[in-house]
Coordinates of C-alpha atoms in Angstrom, one line a residue:
X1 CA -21.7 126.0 44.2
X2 CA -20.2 122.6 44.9
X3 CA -22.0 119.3 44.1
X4 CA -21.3 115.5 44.5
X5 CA -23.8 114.8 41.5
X6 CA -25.7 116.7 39.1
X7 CA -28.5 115.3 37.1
X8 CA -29.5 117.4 33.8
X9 CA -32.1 117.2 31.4
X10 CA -34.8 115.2 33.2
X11 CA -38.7 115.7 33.6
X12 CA -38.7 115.4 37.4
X13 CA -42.0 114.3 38.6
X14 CA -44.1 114.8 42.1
X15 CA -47.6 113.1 43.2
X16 CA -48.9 116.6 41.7
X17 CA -46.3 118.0 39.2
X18 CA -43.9 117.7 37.0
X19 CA -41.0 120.2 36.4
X20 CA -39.0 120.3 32.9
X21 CA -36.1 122.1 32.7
X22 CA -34.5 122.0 36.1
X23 CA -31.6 120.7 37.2
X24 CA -30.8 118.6 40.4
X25 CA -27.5 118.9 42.8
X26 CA -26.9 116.7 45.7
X27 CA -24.4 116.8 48.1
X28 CA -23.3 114.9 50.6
X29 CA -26.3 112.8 50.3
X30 CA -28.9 115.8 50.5
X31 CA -30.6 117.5 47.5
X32 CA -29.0 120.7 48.3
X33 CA -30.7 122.8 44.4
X34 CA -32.8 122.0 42.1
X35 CA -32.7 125.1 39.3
X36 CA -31.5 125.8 35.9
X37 CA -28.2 125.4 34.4
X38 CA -26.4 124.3 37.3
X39 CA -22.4 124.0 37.7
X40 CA -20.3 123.1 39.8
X41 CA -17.0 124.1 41.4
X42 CA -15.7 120.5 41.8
X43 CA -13.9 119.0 39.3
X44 CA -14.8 115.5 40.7
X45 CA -18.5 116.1 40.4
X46 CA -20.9 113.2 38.3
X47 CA -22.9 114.7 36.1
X48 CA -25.9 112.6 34.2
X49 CA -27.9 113.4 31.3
X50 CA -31.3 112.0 32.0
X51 CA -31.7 112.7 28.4
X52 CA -35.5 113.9 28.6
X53 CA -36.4 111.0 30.7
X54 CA -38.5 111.1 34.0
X55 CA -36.9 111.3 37.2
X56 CA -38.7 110.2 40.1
X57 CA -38.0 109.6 43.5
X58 CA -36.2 106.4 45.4
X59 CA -39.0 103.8 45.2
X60 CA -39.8 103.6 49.2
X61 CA -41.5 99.5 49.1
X62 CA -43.2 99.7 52.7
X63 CA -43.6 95.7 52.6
X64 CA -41.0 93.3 52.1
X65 CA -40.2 90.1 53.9
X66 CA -36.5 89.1 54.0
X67 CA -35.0 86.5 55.5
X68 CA -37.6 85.7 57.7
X69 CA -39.1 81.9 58.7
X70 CA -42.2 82.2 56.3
X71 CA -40.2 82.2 53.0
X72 CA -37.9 79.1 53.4
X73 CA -34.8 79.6 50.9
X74 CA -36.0 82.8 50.3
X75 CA -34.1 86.0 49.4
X76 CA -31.4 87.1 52.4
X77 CA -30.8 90.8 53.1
X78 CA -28.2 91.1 51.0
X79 CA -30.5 89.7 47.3
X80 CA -33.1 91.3 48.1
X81 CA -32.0 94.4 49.3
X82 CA -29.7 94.1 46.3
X83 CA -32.5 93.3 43.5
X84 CA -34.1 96.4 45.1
X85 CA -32.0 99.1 43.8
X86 CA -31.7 97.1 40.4
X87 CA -35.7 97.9 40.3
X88 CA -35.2 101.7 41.3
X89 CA -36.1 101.1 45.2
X90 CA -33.9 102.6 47.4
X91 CA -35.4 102.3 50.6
X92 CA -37.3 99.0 51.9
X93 CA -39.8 98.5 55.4
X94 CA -38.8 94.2 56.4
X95 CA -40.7 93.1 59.3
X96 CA -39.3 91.2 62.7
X97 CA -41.8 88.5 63.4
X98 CA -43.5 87.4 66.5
X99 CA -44.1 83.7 67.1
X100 CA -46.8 82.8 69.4
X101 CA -44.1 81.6 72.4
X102 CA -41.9 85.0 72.3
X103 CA -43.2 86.7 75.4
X104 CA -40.9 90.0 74.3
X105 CA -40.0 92.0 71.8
X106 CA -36.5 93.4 72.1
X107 CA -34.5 90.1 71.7
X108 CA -36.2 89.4 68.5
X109 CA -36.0 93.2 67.2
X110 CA -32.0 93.3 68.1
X111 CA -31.4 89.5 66.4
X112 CA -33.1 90.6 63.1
X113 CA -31.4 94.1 62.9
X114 CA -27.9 93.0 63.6
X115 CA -28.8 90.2 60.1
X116 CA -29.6 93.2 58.4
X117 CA -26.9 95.7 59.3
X118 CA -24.5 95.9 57.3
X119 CA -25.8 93.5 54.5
X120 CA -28.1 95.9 52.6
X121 CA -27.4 97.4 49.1
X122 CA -30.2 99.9 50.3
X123 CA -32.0 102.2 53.0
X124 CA -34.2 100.0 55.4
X125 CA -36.6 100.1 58.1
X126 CA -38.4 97.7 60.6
X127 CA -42.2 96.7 61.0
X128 CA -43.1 94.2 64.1
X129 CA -45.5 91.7 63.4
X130 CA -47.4 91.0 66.7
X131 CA -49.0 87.6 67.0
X132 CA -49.0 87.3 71.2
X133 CA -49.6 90.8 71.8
X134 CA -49.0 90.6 76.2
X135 CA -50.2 94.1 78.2
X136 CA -46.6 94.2 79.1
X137 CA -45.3 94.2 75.4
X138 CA -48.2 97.0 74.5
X139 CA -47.5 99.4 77.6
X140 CA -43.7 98.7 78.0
X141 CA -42.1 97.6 75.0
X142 CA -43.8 98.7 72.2
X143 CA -43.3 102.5 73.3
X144 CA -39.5 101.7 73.5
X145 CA -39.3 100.5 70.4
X146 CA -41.5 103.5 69.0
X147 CA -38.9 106.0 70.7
X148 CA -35.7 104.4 70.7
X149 CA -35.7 102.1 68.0
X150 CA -37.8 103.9 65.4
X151 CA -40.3 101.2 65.3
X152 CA -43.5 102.9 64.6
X153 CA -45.7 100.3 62.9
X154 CA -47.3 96.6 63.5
X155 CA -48.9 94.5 61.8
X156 CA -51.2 91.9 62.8
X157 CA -53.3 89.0 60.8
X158 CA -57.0 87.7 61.2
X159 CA -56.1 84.6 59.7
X160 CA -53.2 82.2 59.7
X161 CA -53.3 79.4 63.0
X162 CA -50.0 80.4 64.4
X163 CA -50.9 84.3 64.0
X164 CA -54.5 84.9 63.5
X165 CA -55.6 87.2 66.8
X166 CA -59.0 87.9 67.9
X167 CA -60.8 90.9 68.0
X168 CA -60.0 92.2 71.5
X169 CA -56.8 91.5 71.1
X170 CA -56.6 93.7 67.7
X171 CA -58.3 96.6 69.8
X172 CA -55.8 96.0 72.2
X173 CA -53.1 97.0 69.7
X174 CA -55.0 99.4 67.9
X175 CA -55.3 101.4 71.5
X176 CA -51.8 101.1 72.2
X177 CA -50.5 101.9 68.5
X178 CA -53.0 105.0 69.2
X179 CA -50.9 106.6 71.7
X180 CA -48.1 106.6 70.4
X181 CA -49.1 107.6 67.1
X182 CA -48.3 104.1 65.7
X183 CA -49.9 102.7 62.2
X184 CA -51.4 99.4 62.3
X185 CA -50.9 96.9 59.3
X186 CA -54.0 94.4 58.7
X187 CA -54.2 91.3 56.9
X188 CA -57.8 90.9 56.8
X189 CA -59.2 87.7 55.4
X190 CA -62.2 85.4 57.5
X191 CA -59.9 82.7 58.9
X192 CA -63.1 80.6 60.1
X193 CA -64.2 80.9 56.3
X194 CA -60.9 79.6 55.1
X195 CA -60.3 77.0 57.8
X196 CA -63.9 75.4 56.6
X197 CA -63.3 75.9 52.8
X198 CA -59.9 73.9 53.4
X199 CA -61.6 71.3 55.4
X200 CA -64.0 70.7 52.8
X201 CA -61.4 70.5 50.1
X202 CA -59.2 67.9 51.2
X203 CA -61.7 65.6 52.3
X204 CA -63.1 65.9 48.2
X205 CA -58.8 65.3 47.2
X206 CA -59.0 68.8 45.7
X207 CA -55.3 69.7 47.3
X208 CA -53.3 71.2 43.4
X209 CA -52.0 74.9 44.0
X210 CA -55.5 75.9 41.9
X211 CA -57.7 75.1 45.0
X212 CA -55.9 77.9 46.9
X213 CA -57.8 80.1 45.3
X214 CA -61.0 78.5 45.5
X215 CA -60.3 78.5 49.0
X216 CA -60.0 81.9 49.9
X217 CA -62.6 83.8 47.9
X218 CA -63.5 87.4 47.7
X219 CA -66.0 87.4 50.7
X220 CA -63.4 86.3 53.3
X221 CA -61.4 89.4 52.4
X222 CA -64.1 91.3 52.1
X223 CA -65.9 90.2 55.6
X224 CA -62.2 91.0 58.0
X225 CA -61.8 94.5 55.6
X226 CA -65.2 95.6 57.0
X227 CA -64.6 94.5 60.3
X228 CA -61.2 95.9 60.7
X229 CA -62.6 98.9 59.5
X230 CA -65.2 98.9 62.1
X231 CA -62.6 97.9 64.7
X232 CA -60.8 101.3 64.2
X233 CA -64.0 102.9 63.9
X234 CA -64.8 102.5 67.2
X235 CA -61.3 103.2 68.8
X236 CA -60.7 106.1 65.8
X237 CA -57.2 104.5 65.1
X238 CA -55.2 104.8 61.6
X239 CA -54.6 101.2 59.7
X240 CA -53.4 100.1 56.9
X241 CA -55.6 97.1 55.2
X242 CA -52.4 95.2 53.5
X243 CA -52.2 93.5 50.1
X244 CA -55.8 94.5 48.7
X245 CA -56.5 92.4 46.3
X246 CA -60.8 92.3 45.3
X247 CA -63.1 94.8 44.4
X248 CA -65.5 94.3 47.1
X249 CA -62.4 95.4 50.0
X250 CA -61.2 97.8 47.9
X251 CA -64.9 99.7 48.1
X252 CA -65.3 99.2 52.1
X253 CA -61.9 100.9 52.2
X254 CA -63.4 104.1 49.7
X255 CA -66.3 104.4 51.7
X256 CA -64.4 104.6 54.8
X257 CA -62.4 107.6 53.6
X258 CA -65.2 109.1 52.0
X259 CA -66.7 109.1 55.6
X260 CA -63.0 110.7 56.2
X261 CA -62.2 107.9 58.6
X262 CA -58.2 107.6 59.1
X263 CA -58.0 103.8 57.1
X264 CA -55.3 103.3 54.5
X265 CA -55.1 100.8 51.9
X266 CA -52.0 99.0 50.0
X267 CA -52.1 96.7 47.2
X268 CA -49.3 95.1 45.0
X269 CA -48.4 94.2 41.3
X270 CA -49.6 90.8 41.3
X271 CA -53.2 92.4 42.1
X272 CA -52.9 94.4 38.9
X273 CA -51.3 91.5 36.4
X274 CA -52.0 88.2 37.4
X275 CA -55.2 85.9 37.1
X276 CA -56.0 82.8 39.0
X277 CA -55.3 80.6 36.3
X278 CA -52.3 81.1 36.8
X279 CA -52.3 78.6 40.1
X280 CA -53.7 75.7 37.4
X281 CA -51.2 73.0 36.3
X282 CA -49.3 73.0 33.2
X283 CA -49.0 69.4 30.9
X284 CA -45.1 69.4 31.9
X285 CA -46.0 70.0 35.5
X286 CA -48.9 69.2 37.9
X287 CA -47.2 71.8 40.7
X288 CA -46.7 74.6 38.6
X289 CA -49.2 76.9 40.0
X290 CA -47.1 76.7 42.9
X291 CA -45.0 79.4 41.8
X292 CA -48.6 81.9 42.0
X293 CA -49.6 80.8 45.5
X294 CA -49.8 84.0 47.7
X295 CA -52.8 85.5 50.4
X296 CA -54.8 86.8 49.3
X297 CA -54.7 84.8 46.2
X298 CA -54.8 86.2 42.5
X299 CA -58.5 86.7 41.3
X300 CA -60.7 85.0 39.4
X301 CA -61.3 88.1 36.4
X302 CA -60.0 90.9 34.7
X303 CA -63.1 92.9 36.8
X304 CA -60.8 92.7 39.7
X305 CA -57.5 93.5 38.2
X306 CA -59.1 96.8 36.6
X307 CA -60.5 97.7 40.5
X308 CA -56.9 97.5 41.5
X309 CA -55.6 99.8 38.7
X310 CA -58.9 102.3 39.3
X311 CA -58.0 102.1 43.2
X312 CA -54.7 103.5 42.5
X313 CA -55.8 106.4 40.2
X314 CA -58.7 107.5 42.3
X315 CA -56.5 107.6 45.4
X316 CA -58.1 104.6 47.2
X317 CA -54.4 103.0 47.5
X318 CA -52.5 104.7 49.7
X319 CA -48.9 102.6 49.1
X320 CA -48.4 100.2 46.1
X321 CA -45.7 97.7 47.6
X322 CA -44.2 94.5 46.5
X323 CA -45.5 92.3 49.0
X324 CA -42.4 90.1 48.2
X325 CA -42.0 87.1 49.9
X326 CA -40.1 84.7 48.1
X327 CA -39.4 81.2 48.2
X328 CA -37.5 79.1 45.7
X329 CA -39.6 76.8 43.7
X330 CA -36.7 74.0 41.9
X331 CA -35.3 73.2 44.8
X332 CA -36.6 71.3 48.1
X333 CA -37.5 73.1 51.1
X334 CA -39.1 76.3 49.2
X335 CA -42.3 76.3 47.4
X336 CA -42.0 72.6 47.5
X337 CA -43.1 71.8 50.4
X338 CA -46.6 71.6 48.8
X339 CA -45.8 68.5 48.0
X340 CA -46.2 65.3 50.0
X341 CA -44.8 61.7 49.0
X342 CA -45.5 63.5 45.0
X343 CA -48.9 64.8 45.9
X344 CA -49.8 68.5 46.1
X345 CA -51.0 70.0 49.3
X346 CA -52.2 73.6 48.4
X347 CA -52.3 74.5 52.3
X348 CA -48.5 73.6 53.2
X349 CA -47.5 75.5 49.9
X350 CA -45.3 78.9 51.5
X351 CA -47.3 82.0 50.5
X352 CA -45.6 84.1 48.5
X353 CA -44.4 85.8 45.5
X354 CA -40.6 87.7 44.4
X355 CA -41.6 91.1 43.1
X356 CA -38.7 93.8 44.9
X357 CA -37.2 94.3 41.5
X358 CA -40.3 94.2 39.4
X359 CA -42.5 96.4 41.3
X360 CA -41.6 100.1 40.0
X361 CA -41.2 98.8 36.5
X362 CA -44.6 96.7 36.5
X363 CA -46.2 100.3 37.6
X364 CA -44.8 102.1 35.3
X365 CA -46.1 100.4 32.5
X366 CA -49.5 101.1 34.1
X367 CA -48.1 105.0 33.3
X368 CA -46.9 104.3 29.7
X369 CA -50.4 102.7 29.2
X370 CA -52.6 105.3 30.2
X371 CA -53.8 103.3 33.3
X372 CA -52.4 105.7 35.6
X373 CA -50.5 109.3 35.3
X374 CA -47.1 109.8 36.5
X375 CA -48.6 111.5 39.4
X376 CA -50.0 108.1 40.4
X377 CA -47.0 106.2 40.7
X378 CA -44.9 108.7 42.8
X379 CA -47.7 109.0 45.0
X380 CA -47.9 105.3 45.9
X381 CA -44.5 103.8 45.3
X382 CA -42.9 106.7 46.6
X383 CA -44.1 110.2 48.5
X384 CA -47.2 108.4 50.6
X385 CA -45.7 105.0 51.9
X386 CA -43.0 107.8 53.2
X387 CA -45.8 109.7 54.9
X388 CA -47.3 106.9 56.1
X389 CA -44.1 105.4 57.5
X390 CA -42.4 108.6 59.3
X391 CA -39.6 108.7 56.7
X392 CA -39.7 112.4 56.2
X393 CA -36.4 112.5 54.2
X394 CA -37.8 110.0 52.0
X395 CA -40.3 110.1 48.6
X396 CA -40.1 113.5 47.2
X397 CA -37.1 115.0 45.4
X398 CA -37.3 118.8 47.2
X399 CA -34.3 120.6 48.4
X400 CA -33.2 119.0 52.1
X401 CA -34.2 115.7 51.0
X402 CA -32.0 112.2 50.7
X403 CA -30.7 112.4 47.2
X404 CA -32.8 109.2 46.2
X405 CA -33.8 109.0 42.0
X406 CA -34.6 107.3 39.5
X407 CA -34.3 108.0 36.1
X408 CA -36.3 106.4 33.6
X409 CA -35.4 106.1 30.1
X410 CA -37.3 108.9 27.9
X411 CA -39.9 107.3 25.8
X412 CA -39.2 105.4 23.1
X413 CA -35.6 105.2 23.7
X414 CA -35.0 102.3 25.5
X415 CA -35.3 98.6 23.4
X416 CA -38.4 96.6 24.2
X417 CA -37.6 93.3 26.0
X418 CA -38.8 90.2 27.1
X419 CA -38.3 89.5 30.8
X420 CA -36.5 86.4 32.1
X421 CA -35.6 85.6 35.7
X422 CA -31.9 85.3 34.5
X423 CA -32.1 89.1 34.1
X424 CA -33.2 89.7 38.1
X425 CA -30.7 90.1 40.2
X426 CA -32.7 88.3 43.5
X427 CA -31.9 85.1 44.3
X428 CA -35.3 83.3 43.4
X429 CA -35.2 80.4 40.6
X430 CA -38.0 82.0 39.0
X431 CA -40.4 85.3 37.9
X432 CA -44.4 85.7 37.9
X433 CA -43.6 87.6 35.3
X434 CA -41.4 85.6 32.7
X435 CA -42.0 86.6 29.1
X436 CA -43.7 90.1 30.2
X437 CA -42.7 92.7 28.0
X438 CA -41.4 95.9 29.3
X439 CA -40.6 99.4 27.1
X440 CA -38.9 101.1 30.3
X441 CA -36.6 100.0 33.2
X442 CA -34.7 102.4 35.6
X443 CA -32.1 103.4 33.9
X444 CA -30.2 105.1 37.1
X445 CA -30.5 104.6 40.8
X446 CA -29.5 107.1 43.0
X447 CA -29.3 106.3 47.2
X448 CA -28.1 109.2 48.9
X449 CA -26.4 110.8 45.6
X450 CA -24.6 107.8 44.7
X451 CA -25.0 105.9 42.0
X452 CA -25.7 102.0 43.0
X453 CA -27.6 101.3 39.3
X454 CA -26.2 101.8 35.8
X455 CA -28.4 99.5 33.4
X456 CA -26.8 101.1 30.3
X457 CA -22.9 100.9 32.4
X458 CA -21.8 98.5 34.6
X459 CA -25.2 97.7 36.0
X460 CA -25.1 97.3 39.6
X461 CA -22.5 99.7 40.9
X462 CA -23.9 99.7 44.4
X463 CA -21.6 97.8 47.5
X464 CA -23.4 95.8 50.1
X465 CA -23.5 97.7 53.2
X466 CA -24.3 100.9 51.4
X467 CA -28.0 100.6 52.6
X468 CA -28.8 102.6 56.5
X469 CA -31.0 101.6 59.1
X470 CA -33.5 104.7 59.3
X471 CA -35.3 105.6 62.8
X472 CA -38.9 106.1 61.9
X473 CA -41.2 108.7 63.2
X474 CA -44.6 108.7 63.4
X475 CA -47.2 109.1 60.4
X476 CA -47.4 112.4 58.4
X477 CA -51.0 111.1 57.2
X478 CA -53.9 112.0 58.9
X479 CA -54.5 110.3 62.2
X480 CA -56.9 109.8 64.9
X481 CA -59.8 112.7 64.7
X482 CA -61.2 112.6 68.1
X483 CA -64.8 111.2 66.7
X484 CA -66.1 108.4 68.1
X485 CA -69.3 106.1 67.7
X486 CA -71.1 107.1 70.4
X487 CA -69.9 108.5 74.5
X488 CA -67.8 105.8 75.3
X489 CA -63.9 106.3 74.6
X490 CA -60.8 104.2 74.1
X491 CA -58.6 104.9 77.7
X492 CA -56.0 107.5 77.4

C-alpha cells in the first residue's frame, strides 16, 4: 500500500478511546489505514515515530477573531493562522462582522474571505456576526450563505451599544437559523446591568482595567444565559452560550440539557487559569491589567475556575475555544486606547485576549494534572466543535478523514519550560500566560498529511497559503426536537 506519511508508535486518542499499537497512513490528505505494522511502497514516504506519545486530532478552535475592527493591531490572517498550527490547531472558525449601517451580508462576507484566502497557514471557516439583522437578510441572504457559501452559524450579542439586539430580534434569528439548520452563537451578559454599573463607576473616578471586572459581575452573565436559554426554549432552536465563564451560567446551561433541550455551551483557557487580580495595577505600571481585559471578565475565585474545569469533564462544555482576540498592548492604538491624556478608561480598553497558540497546550495540562482525561480534551478541542460546526472531515482521526494530528511528546520526555511571549509565533507584544510552566507542547502538526510543525526540527515547516476555506454543513449535534412550551409554534 502506498502512503504520503506514516506515523508509528503513538497512543492515538478519541472522545471515548484510545488505541495503542496502531499505526496511521494518510494519503493524499485523507487517512486512508490505520492498523499494525504498516509499509509502504513509496520510497518518498515520511515516516514519524510518535515515540509512545499521544496523538490526537487537528485542534478545530470554533472561535477566533482575526483581523477584524474590534482588535486594533491585532493578529492578521497570516499570525494568527500561523501561531495556530505552532499550538497544534489546524483548522480555525473567524467571524465577518456586521456593523449596525450594513444593510447586507454578501459584500461584507466576499471582502473578508478574499483577506483570508490565501494568507492562512491553516484550514478555516466563517461565522457571521449579525448586529442589524433586516427580514430581507434572514429570508434571502442568510439561506444563500448557508448553501452556497458554507456559512452555517451566527452569532449575536446582548450587550455591547453598537451590537447588543433585543429580544425579538434574537427570536427573529433563532427562527430563521431554525430552518435552515443553522447554530446560533450567544454572548449573553445583562447590557442594562453593565451600562448602570459603568455609569456609576466613572462618576466615583473608578476607571483602572480592575473596575472591568467589578463591572460585569456573575449575575449579568448569568441573567442573559437564562434568558437566552428561554428564548430557544420557546422557538426549540440549537445555541451555543459563548465564552462561559461563572459557575452560576455554567449550571443554567446543565439544567437545560439535563431537560435534553438542544443548548450548547463553550468556554476558553482564560476561564480555567486566570483570576481577576490579574486586571489590578502593578508598582511599575498603573495600566497593566490592561493586558487581562476581556467579556466576560476573569473571575473573582478559584470556585469559578474549578466550575470551568468540572464543566468540561462532566460534558457541560461542548467546545473549549480560544476566544482570541488580540490587541497589542506596547504600542498606541491597541490595548491602549484605555488610556486618555494618561488616565485609564476601563470601558474604551479593546476586549480581548491572544490565546490561538496556547489553547491545546493550556488543556492539556488540565490532562497531565488529572483535571480532565484525554477523552476530555479531544472531545472539546477537537471531535464536537466539528459536529457542532458541519466540518465532518474534521476532529476524529478515522479512516476517510483529513489527515489532521497532533503528536504530543510521551510523558516525561519533553524538558519543562517556562513560557515567554518571545517563544509564540503570533504577533501580539505579550502572553496571559508569561512564566507558566508547561511539561508538553505539540511536538508535530499534521494538516492534511503534511507536516506544517516540527518543535524538535525546523519548527514551523508550514507555508502561508497552505490553510483551505472549508464549506460548512449543518450541525451533526442534536437539533431542534419538535417540543414546544405550550400550542403555539414558531412559523415554518
Amino acid at each position: 500500500m502506498e502512503f504520503d506519511l506514516i506515523v508509528k508508535n503513538g497512543i492515538i486518542a478519541s472522545a471515548s478511546d484510545v488505541i495503542d499499537g496502531q499505526d496511521i497512513g494518510i494519503r493524499d490528505g485523507k487517512i486512508i489505514c490505520i492498523g499494525t505494522a504498516l509499509k509502504s511502497t513509496s520510497l518518498s514516504t515520511t515516516v514519524i515515530d510518535a515515540q509512545g506519545g499521544y496523538i490526537t486530532p487537528g485542534g478545530v478552535d470554533s472561535h477566533v477573531h482575526l483581523e477584524q475592527p474590534n482588535c486594533p493591531m491585532g493578529d492578521t490572517w497570516e499570525t494568527g493562522s500561523r501561531s495556530a498550527v505552532c499550538g497544534g490547531t489546524t483548522t480555525v472558525i473567524a467571524f465577518v462582522s456586521q456593523a449596525r449601517q450594513h444593510d447586507s451580508l454578501i459584500p461584507l462576507v466576499e471582502e473578508y474571505a478574499a483577506r483570508a484566502e490565501g494568507n492562512s497557514y491553516c484550514d478555516y471557516g466563517l461565522h457571521v456576526i449579525l448586529t442589524n439583522p433586516t427580514m430581507k437578510i434572514l429570508s434571502e441572504e442568510i439561506p444563500v450563505l448557508a448553501k452556497e457559501h458554507g456559512i452555517t452559524s451566527v452569532k449575536l450579542y446582548m450587550t455591547y451599544d453598537p451590537m447588543i439586539l433585543r429580544d425579538r430580534e434574537i427570536l427573529n434569528i433563532m427562527m430563521a437559523s431554525r430552518k435552515l439548520g443553522m447554530t446560533t452563537m450567544i454572548h449573553a451578559e445583562n447590557h442594562d446591568m453593565i451600562d448602570l454599573i459603568i455609569e456609576t463607576l466613572e462618576a466615583e473616578g473608578k476607571t483602572e482595567p480592575y473596575y472591568h471586572s467589578v463591572s460585569r459581575p456573575k449575575i449579568a452573565e448569568a441573567e442573559a444565559t437564562y434568558r437566552a436559554i428561554s428564548l430557544a426554549e420557546l422557538m426549540d432552536a440549537p445555541i451555543l452560550l459563548v465564552h462561559v465563564s461563572s459557575q452560576t451560567a455554567a449550571q443554567h446551561i446543565r439544567d437545560a440539557q439535563t431537560r435534553l433541550l438542544p443548548i450548547y455551551g463553550e468556554t476558553c483557557p482564560q476561564y480555567l487559569w486566570l483570576l481577576a487580580e490579574r486586571l489590578k495595577r502593578t508598582k511599575e505600571d498603573h495600566f497593566h491589567g490592561a493586558q487581562a481585559v476581556c467579556s466576560p471578565p476573569l473571575r473573582e475565585t478559584p470556585a469559578e475556575t474549578d466550575a470551568m474545569w468540572r464543566g468540561i469533564a462532566n460534558g457541560t462544555f461542548t467546545t473549549f475555544s480560544s476566544d482570541h482576540a488580540a490587541s497589542k498592548y506596547h504600542i498606541e492604538g491597541g490595548k491602549k486606547l484605555g488610556l486618555v491624556d494618561g488616565k485609564p478608561f476601563f470601558r474604551k480598553i479593546p476586549n480581548g485576549l491572544p490565546g490561538l497558540e496556547t489553547r491545546l497546550p493550556l488543556l492539556f495540562k488540565g490532562v497531565l494534572e488529572g483535571r480532565i482525561s484525554i477523552h476530555d480534551f479531544v472531545r472539546v478541542a477537537c471531535s464536537s466543535p466539528a459536529k457542532l460546526y458541519g466540518l465532518p472531515n474534521k476532529g476524529a482521526i478515522l479512516p476517510g478523514m483529513d489527515g489532521d494530528l497532533c503528536i504530543w511528546y510521551p510523558q516525561g520526555k519533553m524538558e519543562s519550560f517556562s513560557l515567554s511571549n518571545g517563544m509564540l509565533h503570533h504577533d501580539i507584544d505579550y502572553t496571559p500566560y508569561e512564566d507558566m510552566e508547561f511539561a508538553n507542547w505539540p511536538r508535530y502538526t499534521i494538516l492534511r498529511g503534511k507536516i506544517v510543525w516540527d518543535r524538535d526540527g525546523e519548527g514551523l515547516t508550514g507555508k502561508i497559503g497552505d490553510g483551505q476555506y472549508i464549506k460548512r454543513g449543518g450541525s451533526l449535534l442534536p437539533g431542534p426536537r419538535n417540543v414546544f412550551v405550550n400550542e403555539w409554534r414558531p412559523p415554518v
